[in-house]
Tab-separated table of C-alpha atoms and ligand atoms in Angstrom:
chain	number	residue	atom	x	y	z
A	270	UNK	CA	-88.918	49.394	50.910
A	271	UNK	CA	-91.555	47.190	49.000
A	272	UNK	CA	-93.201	49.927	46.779
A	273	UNK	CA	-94.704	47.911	43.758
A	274	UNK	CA	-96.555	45.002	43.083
A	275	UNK	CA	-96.717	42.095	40.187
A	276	UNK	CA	-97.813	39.194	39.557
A	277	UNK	CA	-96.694	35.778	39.655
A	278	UNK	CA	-98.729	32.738	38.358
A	279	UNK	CA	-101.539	34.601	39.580
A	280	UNK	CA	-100.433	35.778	42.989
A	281	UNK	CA	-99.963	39.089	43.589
A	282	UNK	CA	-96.334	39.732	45.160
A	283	UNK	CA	-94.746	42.814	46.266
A	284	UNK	CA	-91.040	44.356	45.955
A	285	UNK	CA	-89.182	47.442	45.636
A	286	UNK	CA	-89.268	48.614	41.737
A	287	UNK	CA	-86.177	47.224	40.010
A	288	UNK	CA	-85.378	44.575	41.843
A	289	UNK	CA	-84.007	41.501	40.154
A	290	UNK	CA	-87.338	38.948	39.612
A	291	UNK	CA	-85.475	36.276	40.630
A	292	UNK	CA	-84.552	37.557	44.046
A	293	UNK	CA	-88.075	39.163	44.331
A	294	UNK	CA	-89.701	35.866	43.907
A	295	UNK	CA	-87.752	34.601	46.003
A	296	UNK	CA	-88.852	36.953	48.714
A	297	UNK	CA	-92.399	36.177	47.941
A	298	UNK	CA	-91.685	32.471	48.365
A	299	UNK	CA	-91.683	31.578	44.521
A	300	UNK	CA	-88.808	29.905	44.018
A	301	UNK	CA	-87.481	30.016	40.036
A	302	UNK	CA	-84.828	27.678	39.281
A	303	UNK	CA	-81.162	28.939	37.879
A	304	UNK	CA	-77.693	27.874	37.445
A	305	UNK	CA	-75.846	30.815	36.436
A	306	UNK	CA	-77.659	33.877	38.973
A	307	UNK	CA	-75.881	35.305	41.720
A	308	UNK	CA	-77.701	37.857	43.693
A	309	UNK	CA	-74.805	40.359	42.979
A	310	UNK	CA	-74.104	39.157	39.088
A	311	UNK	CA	-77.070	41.031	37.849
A	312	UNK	CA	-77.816	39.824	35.586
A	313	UNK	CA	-75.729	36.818	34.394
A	314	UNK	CA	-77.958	35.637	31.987
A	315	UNK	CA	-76.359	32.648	30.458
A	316	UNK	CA	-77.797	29.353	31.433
A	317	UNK	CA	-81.345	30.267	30.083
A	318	UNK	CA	-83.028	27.537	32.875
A	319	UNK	CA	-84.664	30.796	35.022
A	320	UNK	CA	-86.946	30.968	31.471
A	321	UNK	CA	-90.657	33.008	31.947
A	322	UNK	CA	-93.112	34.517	30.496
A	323	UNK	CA	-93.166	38.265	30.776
A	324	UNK	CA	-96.437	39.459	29.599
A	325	UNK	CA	-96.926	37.095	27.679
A	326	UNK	CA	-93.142	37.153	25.965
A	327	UNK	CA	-90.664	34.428	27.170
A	328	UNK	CA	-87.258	35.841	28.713
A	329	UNK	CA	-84.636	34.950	30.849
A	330	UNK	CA	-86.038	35.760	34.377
A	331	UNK	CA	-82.932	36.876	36.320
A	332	UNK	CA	-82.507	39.361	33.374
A	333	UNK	CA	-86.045	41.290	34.148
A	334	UNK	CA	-86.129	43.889	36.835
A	335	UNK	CA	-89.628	44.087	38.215
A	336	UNK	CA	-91.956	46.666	37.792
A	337	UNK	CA	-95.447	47.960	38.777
A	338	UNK	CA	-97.655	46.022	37.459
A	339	UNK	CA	-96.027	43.301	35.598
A	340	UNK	CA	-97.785	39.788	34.921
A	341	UNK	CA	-94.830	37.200	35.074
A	342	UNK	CA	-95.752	33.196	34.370
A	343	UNK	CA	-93.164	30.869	36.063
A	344	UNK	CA	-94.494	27.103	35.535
A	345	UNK	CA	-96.846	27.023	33.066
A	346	UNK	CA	-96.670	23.312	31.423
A	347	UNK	CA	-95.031	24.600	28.648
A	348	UNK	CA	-92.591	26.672	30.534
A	349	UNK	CA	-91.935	23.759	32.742
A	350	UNK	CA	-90.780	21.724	29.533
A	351	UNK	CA	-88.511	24.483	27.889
A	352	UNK	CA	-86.891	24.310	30.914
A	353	UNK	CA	-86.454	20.968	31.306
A	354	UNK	CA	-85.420	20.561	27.336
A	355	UNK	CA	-82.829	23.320	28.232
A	356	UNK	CA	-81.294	21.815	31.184
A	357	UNK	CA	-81.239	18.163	29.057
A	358	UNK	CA	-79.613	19.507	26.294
A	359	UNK	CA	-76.746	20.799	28.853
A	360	UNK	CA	-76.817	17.174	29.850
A	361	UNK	CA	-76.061	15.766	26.543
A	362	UNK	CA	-73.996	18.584	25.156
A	363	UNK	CA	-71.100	17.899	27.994
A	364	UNK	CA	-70.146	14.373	29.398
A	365	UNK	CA	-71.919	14.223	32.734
A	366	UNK	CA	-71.181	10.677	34.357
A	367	UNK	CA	-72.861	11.457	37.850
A	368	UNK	CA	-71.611	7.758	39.016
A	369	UNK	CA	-67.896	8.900	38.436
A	370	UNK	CA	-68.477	12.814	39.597
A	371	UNK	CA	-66.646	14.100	42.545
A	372	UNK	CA	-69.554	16.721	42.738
A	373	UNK	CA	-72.105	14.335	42.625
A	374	UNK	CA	-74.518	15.142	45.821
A	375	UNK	CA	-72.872	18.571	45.561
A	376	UNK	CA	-73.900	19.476	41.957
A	377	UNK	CA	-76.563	22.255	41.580
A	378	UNK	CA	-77.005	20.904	37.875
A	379	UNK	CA	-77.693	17.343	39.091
A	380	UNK	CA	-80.124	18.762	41.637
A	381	UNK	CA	-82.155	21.052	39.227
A	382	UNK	CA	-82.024	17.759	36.883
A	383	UNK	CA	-83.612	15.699	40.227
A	384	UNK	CA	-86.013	18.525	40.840
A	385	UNK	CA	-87.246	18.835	36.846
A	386	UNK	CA	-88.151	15.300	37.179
A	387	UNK	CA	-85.363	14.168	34.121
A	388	UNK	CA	-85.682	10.571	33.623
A	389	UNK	CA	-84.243	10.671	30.424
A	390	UNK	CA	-83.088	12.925	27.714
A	391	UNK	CA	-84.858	13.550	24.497
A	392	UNK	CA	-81.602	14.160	22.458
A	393	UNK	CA	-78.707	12.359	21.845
A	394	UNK	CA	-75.740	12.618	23.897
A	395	UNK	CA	-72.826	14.096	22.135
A	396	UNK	CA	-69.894	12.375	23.904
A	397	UNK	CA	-68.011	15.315	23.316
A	398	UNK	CA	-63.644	14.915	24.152
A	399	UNK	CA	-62.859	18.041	25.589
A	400	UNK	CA	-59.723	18.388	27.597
A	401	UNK	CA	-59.498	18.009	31.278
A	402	UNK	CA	-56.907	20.931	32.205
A	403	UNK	CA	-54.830	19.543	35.208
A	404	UNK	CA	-52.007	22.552	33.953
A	405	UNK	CA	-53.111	25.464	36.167
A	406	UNK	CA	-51.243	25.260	40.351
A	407	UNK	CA	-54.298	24.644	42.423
A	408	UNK	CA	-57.145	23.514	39.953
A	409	UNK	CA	-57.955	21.306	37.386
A	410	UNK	CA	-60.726	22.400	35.030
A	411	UNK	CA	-62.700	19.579	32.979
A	412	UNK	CA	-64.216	21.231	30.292
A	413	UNK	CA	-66.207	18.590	29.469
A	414	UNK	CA	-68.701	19.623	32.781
A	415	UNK	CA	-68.573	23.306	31.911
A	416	UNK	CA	-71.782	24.712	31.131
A	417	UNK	CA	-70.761	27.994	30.173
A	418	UNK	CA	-72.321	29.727	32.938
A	419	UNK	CA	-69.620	32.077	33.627
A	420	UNK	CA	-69.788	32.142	37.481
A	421	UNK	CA	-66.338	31.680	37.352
A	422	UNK	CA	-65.287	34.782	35.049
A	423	UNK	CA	-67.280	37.061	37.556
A	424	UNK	CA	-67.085	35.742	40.153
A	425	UNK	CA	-62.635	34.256	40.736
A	426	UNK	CA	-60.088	36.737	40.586
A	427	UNK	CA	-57.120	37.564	42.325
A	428	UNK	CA	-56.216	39.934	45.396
A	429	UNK	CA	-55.139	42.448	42.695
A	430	UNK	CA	-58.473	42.267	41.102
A	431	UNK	CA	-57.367	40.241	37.696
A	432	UNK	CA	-59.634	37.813	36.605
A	433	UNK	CA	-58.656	33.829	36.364
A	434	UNK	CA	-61.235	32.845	33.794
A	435	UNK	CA	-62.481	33.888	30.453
A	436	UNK	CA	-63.822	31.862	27.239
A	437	UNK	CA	-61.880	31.270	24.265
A	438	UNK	CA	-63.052	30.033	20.923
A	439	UNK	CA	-66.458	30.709	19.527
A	440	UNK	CA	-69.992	28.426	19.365
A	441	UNK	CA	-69.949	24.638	20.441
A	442	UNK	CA	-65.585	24.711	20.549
A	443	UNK	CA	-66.559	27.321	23.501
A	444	UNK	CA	-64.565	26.784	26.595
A	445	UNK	CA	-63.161	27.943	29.512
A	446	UNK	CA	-59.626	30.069	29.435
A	447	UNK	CA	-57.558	29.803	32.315
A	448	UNK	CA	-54.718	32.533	32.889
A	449	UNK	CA	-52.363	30.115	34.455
A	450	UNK	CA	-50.745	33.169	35.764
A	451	UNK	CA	-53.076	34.685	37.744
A	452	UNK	CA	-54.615	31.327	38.550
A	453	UNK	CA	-51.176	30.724	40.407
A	454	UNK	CA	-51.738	33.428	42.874
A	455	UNK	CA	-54.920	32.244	44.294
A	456	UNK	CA	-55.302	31.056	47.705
A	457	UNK	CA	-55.927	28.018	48.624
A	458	UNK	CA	-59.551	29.432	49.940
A	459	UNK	CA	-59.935	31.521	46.639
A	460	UNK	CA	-59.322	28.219	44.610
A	461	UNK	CA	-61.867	26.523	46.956
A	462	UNK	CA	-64.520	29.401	46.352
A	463	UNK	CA	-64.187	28.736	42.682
A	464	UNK	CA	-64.631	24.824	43.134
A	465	UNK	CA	-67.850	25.880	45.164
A	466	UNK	CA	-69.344	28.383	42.934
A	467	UNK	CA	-69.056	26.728	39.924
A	468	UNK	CA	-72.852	25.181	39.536
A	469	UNK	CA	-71.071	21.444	37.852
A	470	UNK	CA	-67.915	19.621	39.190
A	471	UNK	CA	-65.974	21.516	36.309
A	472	UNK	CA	-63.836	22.994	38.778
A	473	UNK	CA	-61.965	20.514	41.121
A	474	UNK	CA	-59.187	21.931	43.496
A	475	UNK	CA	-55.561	19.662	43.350
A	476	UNK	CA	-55.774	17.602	46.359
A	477	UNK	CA	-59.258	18.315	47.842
A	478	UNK	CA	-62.222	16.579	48.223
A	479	UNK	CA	-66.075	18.078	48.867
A	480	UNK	CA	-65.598	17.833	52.559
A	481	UNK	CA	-68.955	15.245	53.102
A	482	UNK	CA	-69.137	11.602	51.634
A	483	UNK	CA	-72.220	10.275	49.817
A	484	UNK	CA	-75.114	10.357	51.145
A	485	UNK	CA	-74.677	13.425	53.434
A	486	UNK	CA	-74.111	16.407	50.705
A	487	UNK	CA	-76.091	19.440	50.004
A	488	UNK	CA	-78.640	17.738	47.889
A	489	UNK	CA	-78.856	13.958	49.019
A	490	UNK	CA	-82.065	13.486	51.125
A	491	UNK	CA	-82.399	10.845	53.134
A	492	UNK	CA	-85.137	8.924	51.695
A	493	UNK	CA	-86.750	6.379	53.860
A	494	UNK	CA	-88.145	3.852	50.992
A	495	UNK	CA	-91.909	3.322	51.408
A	496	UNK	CA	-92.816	0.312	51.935
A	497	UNK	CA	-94.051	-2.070	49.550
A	498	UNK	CA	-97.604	-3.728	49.799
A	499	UNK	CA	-98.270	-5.989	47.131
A	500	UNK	CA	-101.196	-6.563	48.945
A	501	UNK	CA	-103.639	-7.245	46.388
A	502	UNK	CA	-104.679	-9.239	42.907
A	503	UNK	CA	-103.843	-8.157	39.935
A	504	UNK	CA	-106.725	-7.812	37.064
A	505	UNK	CA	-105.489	-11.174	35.313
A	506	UNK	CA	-105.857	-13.162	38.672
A	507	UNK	CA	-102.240	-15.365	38.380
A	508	UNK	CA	-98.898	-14.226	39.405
A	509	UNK	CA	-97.217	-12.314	37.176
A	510	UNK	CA	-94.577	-12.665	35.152
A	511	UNK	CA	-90.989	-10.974	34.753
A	512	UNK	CA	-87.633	-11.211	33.538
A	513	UNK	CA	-84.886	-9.527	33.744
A	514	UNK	CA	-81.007	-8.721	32.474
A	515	UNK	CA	-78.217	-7.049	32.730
A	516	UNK	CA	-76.581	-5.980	29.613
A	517	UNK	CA	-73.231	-3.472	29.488
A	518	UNK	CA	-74.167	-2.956	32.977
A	519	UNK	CA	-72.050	-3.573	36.486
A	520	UNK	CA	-75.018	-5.676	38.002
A	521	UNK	CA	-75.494	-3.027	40.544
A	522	UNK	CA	-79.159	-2.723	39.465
A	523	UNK	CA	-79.689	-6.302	40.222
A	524	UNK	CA	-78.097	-5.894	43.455
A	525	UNK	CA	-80.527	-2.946	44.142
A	526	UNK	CA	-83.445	-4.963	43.329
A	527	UNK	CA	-82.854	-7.683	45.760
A	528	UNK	CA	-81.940	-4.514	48.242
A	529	UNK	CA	-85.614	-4.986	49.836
A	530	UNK	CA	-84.424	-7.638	51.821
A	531	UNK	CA	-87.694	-9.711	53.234
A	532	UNK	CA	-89.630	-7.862	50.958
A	533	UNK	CA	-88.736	-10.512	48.350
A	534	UNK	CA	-90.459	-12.994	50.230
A	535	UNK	CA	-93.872	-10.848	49.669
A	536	UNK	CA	-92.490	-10.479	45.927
A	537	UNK	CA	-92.746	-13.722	45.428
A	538	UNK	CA	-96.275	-14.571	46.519
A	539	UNK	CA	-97.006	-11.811	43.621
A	540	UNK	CA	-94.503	-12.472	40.912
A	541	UNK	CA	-92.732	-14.972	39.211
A	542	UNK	CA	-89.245	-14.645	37.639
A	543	UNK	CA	-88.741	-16.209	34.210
A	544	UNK	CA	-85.537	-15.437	32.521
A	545	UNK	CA	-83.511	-13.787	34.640
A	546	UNK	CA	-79.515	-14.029	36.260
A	547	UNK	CA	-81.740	-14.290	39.797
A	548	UNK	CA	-83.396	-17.610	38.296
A	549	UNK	CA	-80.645	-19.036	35.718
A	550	UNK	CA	-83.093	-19.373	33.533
A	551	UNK	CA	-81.496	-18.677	30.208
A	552	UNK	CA	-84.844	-18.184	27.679
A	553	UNK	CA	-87.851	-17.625	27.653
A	554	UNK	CA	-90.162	-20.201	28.438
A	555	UNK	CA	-93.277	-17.995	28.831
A	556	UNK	CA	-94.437	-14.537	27.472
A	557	UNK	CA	-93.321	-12.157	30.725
A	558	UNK	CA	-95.574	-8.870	31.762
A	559	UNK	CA	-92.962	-6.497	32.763
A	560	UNK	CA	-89.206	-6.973	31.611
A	561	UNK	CA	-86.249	-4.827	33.610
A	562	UNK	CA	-83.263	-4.372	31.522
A	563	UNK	CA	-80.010	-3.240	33.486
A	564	UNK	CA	-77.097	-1.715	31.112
A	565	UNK	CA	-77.109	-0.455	27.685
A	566	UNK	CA	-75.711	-2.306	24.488
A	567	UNK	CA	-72.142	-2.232	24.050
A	568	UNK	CA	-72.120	-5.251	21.583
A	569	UNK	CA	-73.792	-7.677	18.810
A	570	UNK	CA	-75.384	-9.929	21.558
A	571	UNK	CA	-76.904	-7.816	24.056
A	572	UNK	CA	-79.015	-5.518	20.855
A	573	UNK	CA	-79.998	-9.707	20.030
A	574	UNK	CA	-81.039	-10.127	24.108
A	575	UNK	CA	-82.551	-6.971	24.086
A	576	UNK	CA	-84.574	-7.345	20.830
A	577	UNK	CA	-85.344	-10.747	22.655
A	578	UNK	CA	-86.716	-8.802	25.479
A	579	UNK	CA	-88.913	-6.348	23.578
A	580	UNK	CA	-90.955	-10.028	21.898
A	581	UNK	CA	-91.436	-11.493	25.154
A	582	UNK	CA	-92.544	-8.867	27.432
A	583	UNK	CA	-95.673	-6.515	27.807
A	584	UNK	CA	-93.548	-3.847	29.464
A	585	UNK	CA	-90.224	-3.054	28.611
A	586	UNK	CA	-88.327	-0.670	31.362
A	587	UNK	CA	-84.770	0.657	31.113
A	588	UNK	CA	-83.601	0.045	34.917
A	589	UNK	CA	-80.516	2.603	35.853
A	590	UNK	CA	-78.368	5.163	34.039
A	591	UNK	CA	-76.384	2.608	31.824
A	592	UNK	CA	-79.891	1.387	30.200
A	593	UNK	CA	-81.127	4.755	29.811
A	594	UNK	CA	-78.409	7.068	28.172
A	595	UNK	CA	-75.509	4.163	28.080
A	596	UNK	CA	-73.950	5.035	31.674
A	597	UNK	CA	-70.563	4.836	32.752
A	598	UNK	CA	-69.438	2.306	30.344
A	599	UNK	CA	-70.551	5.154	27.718
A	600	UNK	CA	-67.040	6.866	29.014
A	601	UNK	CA	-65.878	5.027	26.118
A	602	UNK	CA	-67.493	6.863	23.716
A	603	UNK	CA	-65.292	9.521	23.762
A	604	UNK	CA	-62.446	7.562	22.380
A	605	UNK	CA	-62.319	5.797	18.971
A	606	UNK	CA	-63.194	1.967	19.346
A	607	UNK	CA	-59.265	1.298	18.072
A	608	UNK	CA	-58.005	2.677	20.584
A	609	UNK	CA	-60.101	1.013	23.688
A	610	UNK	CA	-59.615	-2.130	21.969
A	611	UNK	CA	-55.837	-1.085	21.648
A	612	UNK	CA	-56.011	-0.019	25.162
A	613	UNK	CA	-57.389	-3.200	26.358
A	614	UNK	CA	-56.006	-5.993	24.617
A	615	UNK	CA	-52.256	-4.080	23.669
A	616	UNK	CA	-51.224	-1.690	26.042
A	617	UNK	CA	-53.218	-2.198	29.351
A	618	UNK	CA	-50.886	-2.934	32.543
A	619	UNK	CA	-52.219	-6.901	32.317
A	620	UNK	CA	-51.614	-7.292	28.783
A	621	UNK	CA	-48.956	-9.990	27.957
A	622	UNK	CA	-45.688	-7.855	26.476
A	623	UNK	CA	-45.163	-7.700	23.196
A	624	UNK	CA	-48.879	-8.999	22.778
A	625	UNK	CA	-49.848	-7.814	18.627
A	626	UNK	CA	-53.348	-9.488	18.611
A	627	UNK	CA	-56.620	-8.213	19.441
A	628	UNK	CA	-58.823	-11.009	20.096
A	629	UNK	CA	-61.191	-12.071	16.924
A	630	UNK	CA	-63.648	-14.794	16.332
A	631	UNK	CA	-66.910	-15.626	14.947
A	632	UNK	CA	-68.353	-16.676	18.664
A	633	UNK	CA	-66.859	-13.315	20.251
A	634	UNK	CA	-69.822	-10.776	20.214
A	635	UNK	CA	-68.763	-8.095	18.050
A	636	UNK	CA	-67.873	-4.340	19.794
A	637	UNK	CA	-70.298	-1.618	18.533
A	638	UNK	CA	-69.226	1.550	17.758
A	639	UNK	CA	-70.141	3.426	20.729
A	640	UNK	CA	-72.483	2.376	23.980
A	641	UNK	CA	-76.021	2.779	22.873
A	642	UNK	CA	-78.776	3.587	25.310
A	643	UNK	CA	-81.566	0.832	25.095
A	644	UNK	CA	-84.434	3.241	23.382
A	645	UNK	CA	-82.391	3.782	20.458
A	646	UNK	CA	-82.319	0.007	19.956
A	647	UNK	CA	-86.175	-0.762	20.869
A	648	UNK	CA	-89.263	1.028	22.116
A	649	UNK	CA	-88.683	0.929	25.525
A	650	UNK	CA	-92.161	1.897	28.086
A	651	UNK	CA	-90.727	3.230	31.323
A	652	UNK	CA	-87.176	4.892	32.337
A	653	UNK	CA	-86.054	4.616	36.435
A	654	UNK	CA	-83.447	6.585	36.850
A	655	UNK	CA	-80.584	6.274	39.164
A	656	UNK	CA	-77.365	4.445	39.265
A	657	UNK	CA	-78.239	2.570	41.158
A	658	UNK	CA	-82.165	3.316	41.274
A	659	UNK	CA	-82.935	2.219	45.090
A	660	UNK	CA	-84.916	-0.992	45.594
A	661	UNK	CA	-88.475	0.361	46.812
A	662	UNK	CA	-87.958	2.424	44.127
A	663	UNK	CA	-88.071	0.293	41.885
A	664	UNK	CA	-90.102	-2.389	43.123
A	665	UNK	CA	-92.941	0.742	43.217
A	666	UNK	CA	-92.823	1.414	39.825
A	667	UNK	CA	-93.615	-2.189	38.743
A	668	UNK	CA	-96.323	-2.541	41.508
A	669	UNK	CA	-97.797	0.367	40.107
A	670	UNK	CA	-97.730	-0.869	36.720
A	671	UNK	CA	-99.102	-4.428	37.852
A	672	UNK	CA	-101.901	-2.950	39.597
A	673	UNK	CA	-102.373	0.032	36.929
A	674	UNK	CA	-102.108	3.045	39.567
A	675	UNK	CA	-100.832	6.331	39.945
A	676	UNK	CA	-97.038	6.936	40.554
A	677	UNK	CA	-95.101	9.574	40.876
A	678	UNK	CA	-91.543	10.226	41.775
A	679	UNK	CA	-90.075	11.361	44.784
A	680	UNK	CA	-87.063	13.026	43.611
A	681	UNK	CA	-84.564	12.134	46.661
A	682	UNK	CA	-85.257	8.550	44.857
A	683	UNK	CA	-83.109	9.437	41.753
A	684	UNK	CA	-79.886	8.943	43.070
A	685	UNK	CA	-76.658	8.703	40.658
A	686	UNK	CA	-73.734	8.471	43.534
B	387	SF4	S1	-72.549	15.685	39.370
B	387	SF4	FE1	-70.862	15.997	37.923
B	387	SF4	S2	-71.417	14.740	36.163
B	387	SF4	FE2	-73.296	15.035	37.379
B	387	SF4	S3	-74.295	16.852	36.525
B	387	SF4	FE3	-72.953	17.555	38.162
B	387	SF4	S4	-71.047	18.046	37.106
B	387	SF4	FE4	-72.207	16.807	35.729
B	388	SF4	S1	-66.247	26.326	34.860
B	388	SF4	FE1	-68.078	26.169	36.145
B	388	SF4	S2	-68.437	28.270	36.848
B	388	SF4	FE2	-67.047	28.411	35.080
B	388	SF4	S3	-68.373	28.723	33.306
B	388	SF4	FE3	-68.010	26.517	33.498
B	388	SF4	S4	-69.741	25.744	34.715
B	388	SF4	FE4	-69.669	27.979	34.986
């Protein structure tokens, strides 16, 4: 029976005293974002993303039980960043390659990162090496997507109550224990309830797939592209220019952009292309308005093409997930660059046997360290997320910069899978 009331961002909602806020905002059609809350866990209090304000103190909202009374804030601005800071710095403290993820579609951190609006992160990735536990009967466990939300130590246990899951080691070398043990009694719907509950694609079971491809899981939304009007002049009253590249990237950006189809044909009575792998033209022959960089830098020449880039253009925009945080070809940064190189040139299936040399010369570009994203090279103006971001996505964003409007993001347009 509803017996109290409080407030929430200055609506008065009603539940019965104690309840868990999260679940009471809920019922009052306030929706709070969390990864690690389960109605029953109460309260859980790990992942931190559920942050408020309770008069005028910020706490972890599934951990506050409501009471008469109570003046909660939910999405201030500044709330609305400490969240998002909180769920990027889970980004770049694991290794989350979305593109490669068998949760991806699935993954209630992916969603809550579509639904904060994260274009890119403000810290560095990590590009941590944790091990990717393939030991226990039914599971595999990759550590490396845990966030530490311990869903899975409450949550997973066997039908003589012991648990599967605990931590082990302390601080950042937190992760996951698995007690192979017990994990080898669980059904095969007990390991599946563990694959489902975890909030990341940390926990995979042996020989199962999510059940729906691409496209049709939990989270994807069918988005039906807007179209695009470039139906007017721009202020400097000429066609205008841009270029484009692809650096460490797969070219599936490119693809992407030429994904409007006819729509290029009313591109092209607005725009011009000037370098570019759509024109062939290899330099710069004019100063370009917008350039769209696919692909981070993995080597010498494409920091020189994108320091090229950042001269000749206006507007400089990271296109796709490899430009903005380095991508899948950023898997590599886990590793020493030996060993890839090793890998490659050594030991790969198609290298010549007994092959000792690791090809070296003054013309070869030379293999950085690690994948950079582009904005740690040069200033770079505008991020579109996505891998690949879809065309009328991007073809919005630079109409909108052409003709200087408005634009915002529908989320179902960020799409890593
Ligand atoms: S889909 Fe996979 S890689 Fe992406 S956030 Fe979820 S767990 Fe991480
Ligand atoms: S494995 Fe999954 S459910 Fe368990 S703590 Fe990590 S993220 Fe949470």
């Amino acid at each position: 029976m509803k017996n109290i009331s409080f407030n929430i961002d200055g609506r008065i909602c009603s539940a019965t005293k104690g309840e868990n806020l999260i679940e009471a905002a809920k019922q009052n059609g306030i929706f709070i974002p969390t990864l690690c809350h389960f109605k029953h866990l109460n309260p859980l209090g790990s992942c931190r993303v559920c942050i408020v304000n309770l008069n005028g103190h910020a706490i972890a909202g599934c951990s506050v039980f409501v009471e008469e009374g109570m003046q909660i804030e939910v999405n201030t601005p500044e709330l609305l960043d400490t969240r998002k800071a909180i769920l990027e710095m889970m980004f770049v403290e694991g290794n989350h390659f979305c593109p490669s993820c068998e949760k991806s579609g699935d993954c209630q951190m992916q969603n809550l990162a579509y639904e904060t609006g994260i274009r890119y992160t403000r810290f560095p990735h990590l590009f941590v090496d944790r091990i990717v536990d393939a030991r226990p009967e039914r599971i595999v466990v990759n550590q490396n997507r845990c966030i530490k939300c311990k869903r899975c130590f409450e949550e997973v246990e066997t039908n003589d109550g012991y648990k599967v899951f605990n931590f082990s080691n302390k601080g950042n070398k937190t992760i996951v224990s698995i007690d192979y043990e017990q994990e080898a009694k669980l059904s095969e719907t007990q390991a599946e309830y563990a694959m489902k509950i975890c909030p990341t694609g940390s926990i995979l079971v042996k020989g199962k797939t999510f059940s729906k491809p691409f496209g049709d899981r939990i989270f994807d939304q069918v988005s039906e592209g807007k179209a695009i009007a470039f139906d007017k002049i721009n202020k400097k009253g000429r066609k205008m220019r841009i270029a484009t590249t692809s650096l460490a990237g797969c070219f599936g950006c490119h693809m992407s952009l030429l994904d409007i189809d006819l729509g290029i044909l009313d591109v092209i009575e607005l725009v011009e292309f000037n370098k570019s792998p759509l024109t062939d033209i290899k330099k710069f022959t004019q100063h370009c308005d917008i350039g769209l960089v696919e692909g981070g830098c993995c080597n010498t020449d494409n920091i020189e093409v994108l320091r090229t880039f950042r001269e000749n253009c206006d507007v400089l925009i990271s296109v796709g997930e490899c430009a903005i945080w380095g991508g899948v070809p950023a898997i590599r940064n886990t590793i020493p660059v030996e060993d890839c190189l090793r890998e490659a040139y050594l030991e790969s299936l198609t290298s010549e046997e007994n092959e000792t040399v690791i090809p070296y010369h003054e013309d070869i570009p030379k293999i950085l360290n690690k994948v950079y994203p582009n904005h740690e090279i040069v200033k770079i103006d505008y991020h579109i997320p996505g891998c690949p971001p879809n065309a009328n996505h991007i073809w919005n964003v630079v109409k909108n910069i052409l003709f200087e409007e408005e634009f915002s993001v529908v989320y179902p347009e960020f799409k890593y899978d």
